[in-house]
Coordinates of C-alpha atoms in Angstrom, one line a residue:
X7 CA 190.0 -74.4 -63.5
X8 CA 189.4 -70.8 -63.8
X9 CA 192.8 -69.1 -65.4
X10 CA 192.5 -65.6 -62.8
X11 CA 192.3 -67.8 -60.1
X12 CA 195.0 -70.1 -60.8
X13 CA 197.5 -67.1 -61.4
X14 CA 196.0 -65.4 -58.3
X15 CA 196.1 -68.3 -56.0
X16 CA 199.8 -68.6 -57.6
X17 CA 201.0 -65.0 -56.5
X18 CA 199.1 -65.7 -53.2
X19 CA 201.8 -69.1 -52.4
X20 CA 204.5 -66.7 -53.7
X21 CA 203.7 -64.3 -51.1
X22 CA 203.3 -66.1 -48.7
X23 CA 206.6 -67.9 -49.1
X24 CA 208.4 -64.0 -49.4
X25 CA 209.6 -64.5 -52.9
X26 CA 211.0 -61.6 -54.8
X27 CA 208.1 -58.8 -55.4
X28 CA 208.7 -59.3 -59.2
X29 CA 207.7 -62.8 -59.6
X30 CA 204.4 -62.2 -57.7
X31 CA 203.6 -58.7 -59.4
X32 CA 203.7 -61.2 -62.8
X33 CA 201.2 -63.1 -62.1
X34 CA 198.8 -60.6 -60.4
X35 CA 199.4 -58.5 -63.2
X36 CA 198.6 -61.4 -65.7
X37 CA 195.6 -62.2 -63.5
X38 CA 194.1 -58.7 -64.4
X39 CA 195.0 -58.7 -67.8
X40 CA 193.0 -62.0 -68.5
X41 CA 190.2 -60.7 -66.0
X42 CA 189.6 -57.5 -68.2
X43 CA 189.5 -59.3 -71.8
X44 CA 186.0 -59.3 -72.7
X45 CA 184.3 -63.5 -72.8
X46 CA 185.6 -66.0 -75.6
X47 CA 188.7 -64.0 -76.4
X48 CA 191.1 -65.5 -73.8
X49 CA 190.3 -69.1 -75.6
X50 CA 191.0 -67.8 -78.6
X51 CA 194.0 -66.1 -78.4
X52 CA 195.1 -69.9 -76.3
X53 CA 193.8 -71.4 -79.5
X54 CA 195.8 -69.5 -82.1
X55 CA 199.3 -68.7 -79.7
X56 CA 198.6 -65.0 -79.3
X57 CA 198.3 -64.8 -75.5
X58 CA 201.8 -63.6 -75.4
X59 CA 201.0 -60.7 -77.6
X60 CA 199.0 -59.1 -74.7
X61 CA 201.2 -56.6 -72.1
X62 CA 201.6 -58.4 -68.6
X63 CA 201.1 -62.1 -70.3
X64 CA 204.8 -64.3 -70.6
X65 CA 205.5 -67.4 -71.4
X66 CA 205.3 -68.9 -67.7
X67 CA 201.9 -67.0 -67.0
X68 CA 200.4 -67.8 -70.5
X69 CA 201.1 -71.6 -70.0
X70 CA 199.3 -71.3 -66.6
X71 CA 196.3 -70.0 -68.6
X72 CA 196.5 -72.3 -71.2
X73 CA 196.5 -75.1 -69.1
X74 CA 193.7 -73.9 -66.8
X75 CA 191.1 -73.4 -70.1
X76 CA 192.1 -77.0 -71.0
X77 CA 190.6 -78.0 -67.7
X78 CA 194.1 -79.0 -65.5
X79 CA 195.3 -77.4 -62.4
X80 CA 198.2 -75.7 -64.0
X81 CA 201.8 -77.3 -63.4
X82 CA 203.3 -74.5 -61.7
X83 CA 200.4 -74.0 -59.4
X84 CA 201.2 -78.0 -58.3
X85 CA 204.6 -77.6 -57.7
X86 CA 203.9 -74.5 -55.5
X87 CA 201.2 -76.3 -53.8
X88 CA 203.3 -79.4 -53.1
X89 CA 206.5 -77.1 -51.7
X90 CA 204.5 -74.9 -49.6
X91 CA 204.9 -75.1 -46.3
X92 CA 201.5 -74.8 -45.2
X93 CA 201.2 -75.7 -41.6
X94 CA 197.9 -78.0 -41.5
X95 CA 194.7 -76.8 -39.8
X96 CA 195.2 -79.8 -37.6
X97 CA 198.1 -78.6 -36.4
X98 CA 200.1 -76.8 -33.9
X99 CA 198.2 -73.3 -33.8
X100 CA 195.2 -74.8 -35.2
X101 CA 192.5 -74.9 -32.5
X102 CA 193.3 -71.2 -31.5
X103 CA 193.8 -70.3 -35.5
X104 CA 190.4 -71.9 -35.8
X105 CA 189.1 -69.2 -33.3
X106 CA 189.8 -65.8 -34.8
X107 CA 187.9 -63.7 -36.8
X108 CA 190.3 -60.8 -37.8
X109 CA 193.4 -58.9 -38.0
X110 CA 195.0 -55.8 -36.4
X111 CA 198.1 -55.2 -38.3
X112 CA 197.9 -55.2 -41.9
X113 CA 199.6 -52.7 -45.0
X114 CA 198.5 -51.5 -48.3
X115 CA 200.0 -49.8 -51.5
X116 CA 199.2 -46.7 -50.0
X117 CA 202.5 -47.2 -47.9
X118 CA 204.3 -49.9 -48.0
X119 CA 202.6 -52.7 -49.2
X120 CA 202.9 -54.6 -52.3
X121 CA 199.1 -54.5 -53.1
X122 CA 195.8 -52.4 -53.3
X123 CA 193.5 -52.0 -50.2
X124 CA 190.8 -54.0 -52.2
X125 CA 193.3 -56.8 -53.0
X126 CA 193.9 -57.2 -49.9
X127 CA 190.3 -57.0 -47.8
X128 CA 188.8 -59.6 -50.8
X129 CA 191.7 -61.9 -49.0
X130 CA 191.1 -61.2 -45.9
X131 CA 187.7 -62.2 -46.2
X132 CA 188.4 -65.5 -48.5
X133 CA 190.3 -66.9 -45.6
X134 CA 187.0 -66.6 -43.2
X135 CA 188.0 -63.1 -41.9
X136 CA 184.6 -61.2 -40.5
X137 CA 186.7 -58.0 -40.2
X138 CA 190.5 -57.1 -40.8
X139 CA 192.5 -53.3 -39.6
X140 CA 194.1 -51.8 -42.3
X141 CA 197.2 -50.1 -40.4
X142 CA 199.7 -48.3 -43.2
X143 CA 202.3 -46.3 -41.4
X144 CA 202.4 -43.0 -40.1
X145 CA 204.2 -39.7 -41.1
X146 CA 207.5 -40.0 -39.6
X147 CA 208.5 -43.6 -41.3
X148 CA 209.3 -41.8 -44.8
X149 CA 211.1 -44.6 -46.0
X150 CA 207.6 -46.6 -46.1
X151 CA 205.8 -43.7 -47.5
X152 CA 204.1 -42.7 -44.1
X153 CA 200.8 -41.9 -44.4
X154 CA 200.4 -38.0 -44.0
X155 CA 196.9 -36.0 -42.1
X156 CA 196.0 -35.4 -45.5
X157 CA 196.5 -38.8 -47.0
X158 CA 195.2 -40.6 -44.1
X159 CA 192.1 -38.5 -44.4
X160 CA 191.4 -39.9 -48.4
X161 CA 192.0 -43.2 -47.0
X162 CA 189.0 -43.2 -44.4
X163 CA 187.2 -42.1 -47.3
X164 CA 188.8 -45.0 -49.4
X165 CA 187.4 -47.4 -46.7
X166 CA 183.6 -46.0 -46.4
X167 CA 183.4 -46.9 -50.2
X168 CA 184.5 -50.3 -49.9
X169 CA 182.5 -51.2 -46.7
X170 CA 179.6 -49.6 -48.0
X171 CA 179.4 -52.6 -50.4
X172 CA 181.5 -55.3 -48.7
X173 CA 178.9 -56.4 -46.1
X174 CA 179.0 -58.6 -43.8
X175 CA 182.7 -58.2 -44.3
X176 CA 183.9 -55.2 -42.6
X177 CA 187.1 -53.4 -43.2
X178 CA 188.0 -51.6 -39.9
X179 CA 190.3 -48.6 -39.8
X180 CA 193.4 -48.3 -38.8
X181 CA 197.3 -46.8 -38.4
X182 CA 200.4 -48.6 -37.3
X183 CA 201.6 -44.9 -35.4
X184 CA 205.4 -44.6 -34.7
X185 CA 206.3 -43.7 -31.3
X186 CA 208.5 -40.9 -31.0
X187 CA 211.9 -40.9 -28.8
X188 CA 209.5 -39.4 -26.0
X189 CA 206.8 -41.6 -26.5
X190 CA 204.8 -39.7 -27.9
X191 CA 202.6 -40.8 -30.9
X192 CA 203.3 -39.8 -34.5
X193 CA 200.1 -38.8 -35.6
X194 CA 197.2 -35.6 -35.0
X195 CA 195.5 -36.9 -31.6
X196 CA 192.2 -35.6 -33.9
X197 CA 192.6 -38.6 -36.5
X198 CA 193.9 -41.0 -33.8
X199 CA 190.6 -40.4 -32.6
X200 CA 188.6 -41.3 -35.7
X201 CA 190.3 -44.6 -35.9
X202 CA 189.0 -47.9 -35.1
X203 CA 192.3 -49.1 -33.9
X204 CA 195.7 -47.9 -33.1
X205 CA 199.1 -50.0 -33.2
X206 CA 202.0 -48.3 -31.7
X207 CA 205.2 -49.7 -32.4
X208 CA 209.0 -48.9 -32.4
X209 CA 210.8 -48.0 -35.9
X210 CA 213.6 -46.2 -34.8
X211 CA 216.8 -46.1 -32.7
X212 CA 216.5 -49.3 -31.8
X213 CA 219.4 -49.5 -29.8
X214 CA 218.6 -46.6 -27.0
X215 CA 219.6 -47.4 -23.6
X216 CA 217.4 -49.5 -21.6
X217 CA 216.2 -47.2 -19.6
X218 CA 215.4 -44.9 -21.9
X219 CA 213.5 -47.1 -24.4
X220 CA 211.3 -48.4 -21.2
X221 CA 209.9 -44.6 -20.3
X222 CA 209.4 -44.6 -24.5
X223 CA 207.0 -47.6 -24.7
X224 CA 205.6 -46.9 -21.2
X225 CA 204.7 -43.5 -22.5
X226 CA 203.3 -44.9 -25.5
X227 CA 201.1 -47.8 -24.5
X228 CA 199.4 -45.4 -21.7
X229 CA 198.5 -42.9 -24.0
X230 CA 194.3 -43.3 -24.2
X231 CA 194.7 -43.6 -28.0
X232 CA 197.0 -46.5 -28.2
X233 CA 195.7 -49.9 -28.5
X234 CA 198.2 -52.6 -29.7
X235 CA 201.6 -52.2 -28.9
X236 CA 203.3 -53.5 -32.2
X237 CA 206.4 -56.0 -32.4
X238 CA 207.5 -55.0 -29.0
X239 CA 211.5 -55.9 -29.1
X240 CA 211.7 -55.1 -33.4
X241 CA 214.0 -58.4 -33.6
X242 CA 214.7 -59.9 -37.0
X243 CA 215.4 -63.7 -36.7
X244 CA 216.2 -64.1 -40.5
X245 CA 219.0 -63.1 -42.8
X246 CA 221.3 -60.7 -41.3
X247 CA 219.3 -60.4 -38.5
X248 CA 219.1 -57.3 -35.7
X249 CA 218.8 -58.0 -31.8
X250 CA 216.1 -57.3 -29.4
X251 CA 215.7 -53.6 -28.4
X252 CA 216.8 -53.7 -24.8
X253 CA 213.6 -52.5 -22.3
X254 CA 212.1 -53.9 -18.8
X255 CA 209.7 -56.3 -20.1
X256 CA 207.6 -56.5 -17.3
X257 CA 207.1 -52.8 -16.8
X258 CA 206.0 -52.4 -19.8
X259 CA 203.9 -55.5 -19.5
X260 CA 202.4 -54.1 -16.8
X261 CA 202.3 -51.2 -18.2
X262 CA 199.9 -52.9 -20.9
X263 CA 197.9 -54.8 -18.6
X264 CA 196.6 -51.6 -16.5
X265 CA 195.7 -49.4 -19.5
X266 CA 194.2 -52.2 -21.2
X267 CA 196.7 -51.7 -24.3
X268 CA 197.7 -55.3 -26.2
X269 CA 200.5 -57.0 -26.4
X270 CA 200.9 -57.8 -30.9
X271 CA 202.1 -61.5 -31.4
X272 CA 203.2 -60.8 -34.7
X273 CA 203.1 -63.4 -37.1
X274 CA 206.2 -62.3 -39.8
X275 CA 208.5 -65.2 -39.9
X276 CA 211.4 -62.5 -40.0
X277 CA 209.8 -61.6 -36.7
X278 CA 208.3 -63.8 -34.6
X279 CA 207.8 -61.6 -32.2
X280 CA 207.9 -61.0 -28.8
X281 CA 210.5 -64.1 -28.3
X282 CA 208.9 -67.1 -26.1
X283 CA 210.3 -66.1 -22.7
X284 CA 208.9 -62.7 -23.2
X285 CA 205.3 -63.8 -24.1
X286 CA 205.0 -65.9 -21.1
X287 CA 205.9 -62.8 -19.1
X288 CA 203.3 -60.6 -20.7
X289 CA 200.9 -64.3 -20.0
X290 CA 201.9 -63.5 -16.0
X291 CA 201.2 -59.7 -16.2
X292 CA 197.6 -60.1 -17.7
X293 CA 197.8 -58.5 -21.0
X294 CA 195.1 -58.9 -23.8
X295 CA 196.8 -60.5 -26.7
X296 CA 196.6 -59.3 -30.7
X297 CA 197.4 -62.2 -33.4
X298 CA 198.7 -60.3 -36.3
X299 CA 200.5 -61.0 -39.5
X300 CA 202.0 -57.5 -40.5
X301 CA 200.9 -58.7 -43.6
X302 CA 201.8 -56.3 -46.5
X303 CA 200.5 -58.6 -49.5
X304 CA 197.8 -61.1 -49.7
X305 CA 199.3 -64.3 -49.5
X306 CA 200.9 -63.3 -46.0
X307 CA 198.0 -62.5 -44.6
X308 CA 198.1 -66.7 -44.0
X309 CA 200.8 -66.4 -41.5
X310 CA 198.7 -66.2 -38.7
X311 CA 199.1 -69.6 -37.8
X312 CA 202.5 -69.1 -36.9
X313 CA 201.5 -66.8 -34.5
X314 CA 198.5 -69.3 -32.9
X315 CA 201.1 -71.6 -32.5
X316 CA 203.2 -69.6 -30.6
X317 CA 200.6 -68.6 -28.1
X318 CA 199.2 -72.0 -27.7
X319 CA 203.0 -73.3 -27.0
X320 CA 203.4 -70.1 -24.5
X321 CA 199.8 -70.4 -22.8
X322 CA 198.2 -67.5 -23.9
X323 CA 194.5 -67.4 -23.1
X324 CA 192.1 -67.7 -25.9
X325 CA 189.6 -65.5 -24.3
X326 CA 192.3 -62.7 -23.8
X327 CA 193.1 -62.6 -27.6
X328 CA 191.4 -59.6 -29.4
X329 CA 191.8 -61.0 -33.1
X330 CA 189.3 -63.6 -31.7
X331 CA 186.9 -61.1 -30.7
X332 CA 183.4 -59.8 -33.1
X333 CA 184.2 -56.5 -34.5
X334 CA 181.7 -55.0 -32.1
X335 CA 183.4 -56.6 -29.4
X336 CA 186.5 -54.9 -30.7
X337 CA 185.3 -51.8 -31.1
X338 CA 183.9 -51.4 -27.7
X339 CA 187.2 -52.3 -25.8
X340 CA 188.9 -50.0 -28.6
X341 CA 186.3 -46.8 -28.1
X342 CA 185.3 -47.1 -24.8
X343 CA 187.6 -49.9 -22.9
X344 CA 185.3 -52.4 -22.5
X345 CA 186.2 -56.1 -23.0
X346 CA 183.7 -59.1 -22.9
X347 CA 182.2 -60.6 -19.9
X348 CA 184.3 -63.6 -20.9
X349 CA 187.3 -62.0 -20.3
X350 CA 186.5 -59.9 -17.5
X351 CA 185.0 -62.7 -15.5
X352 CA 188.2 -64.4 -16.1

């Protein structure tokens, strides 16, 4: 077994089960190391115990290596793959899961995600992915390191370079754009415009009045740049938790459905979000549906299967989810509101 991808495909099933950032920076940081060491010399510092030596190799990732040159799948690697609880492709989510061909919410390094925007396209496009949205945050979310004009500018240059040689694959670009206590965007309308997609989603003062957080997301979802309205009640369902944001559903359901803005199932287990009762009401209202993962490191980018199942259980047309569209598809409901004849002659 090749030793880089054993101590990849390790940090990928630590990811994907949320394990602390340090054990899964080990092993991608091992994977490197052996990846740069010019041929013949990782066997031979395997042969004569000097693995070790080498900055970013420990004991646990060095035995991984050792045991992959020796021709075994490495121990560690086993026990991960036997505790992981990988939903199978034959099961609940699957047949919809077996239908999509991207991604609209994903994060980098360049805000708050755990990994490079290479890293994290080569994924996307080693699970079957024809096209994934990169979507780091905007200005205002400091705390995730919020992508500025300026920064968000390099990063459209970033991803020209990589598509330029990535073909077929294409990396499509993106923002996940606060929206402001009025509504408004958190972003200059000029680079909202040079994007290929725009999720909109709530980060802040969660707990405004009712009334008050329905004009927000109304606001929001109308305005001509906004495309998928992100984690629409900001619930956690894990740990300590935090409660649903407290908004008329099905105006702003409706709200979706006539400007032709989707509704995100996001995939984070944390999330899980919008609850069941609330995706059959956006089902009713006739809202296009985005199956994301909010993934902000490889191995989660494999949660969207969580999110399949969900919509399959709450009867969400297949032909109304986006993430099942081409790209081009995508791109011409995004930049000029066009959807497929499938879906309008639905």
């Amino acid at each position: 077994m090749d030793a880089v991808a054993a101590l990849e495909r390790i940090a990928f099933l630590l990811e994907r089960s949320l394990a602390p950032g340090y054990r899964v920076r080990a092993f991608r940081t091992a994977a490197r190391v052996v990846d740069g060491l010019p041929p013949g010399e990782v066997a031979a510092r395997a042969a004569d115990g000097s693995l070790e030596s080498l900055k970013g190799i420990g004991p646990r990732t060095a035995q991984v290596v050792r045991e992959a040159l020796a021709g075994e799948v490495p121990g560690y690697l086993r026990k991960l793959e036997e505790e992981s609880e990988v939903i199978g492709r034959e099961g609940p989510g699957a047949a919809l899961r077996a239908l999509l061909r991207g991604d609209c919410h994903t994060h980098s390094d360049w805000s708050d995600g755990g990994s490079p925007i290479e890293e994290m396209g080569r994924a996307a496009a080693a699970l079957g992915h024809e096209w994934t949205v990169l979507t780091d945050h905007s200005p205002r979310l400091t705390v995730a390191r919020g992508l500025s004009p300026e920064r968000l500018r390099e990063q459209l240059a970033a991803v020209a370079d990589l598509n330029a040689r990535w073909a077929p694959f294409r990396l499509l670009t993106g923002i996940e754009c606060d929206i402001l206590d009025d509504g408004s965007l958190d972003q200059e309308p000029e680079l909202l415009e040079r994007l290929d997609v725009v999720v909109v989603s709530v980060h802040s003062k969660l707990r405004m009045d009712a009334r008050a957080m329905t004009r927000r997301m109304v606001a929001a979802v109308r305005d001509p740049h906004a495309d998928v309205l992100g984690h629409c009640t900001g619930r956690l369902v894990t740990g300590r938790g935090r409660p649903e944001s407290r908004f008329d559903a099905d105006e702003v359901f409706a709200a979706c459905a006539e400007s032709g803005t989707a509704v995100e199932i996001n995939s984070r287990p944390e999330r899980l979000d919008p609850p069941r009762r609330l995706l059959r009401r956006a089902v009713a209202a006739g809202t296009l549906f985005a199956i994301d993962t909010d993934a902000h490191a490889p191995g989660q980018l494999d949660w969207q299967i969580l999110g399949c199942a969900r919509a399959e259980e709450c009867g969400v047309p297949a032909e109304r989810v986006v993430t099942a569209w081409s790209a081009d598809e995508l791109l011409g409901w995004t930049r000029e509101g066009r959807v497929p004849a499938r879906v309008a002659g639905a």
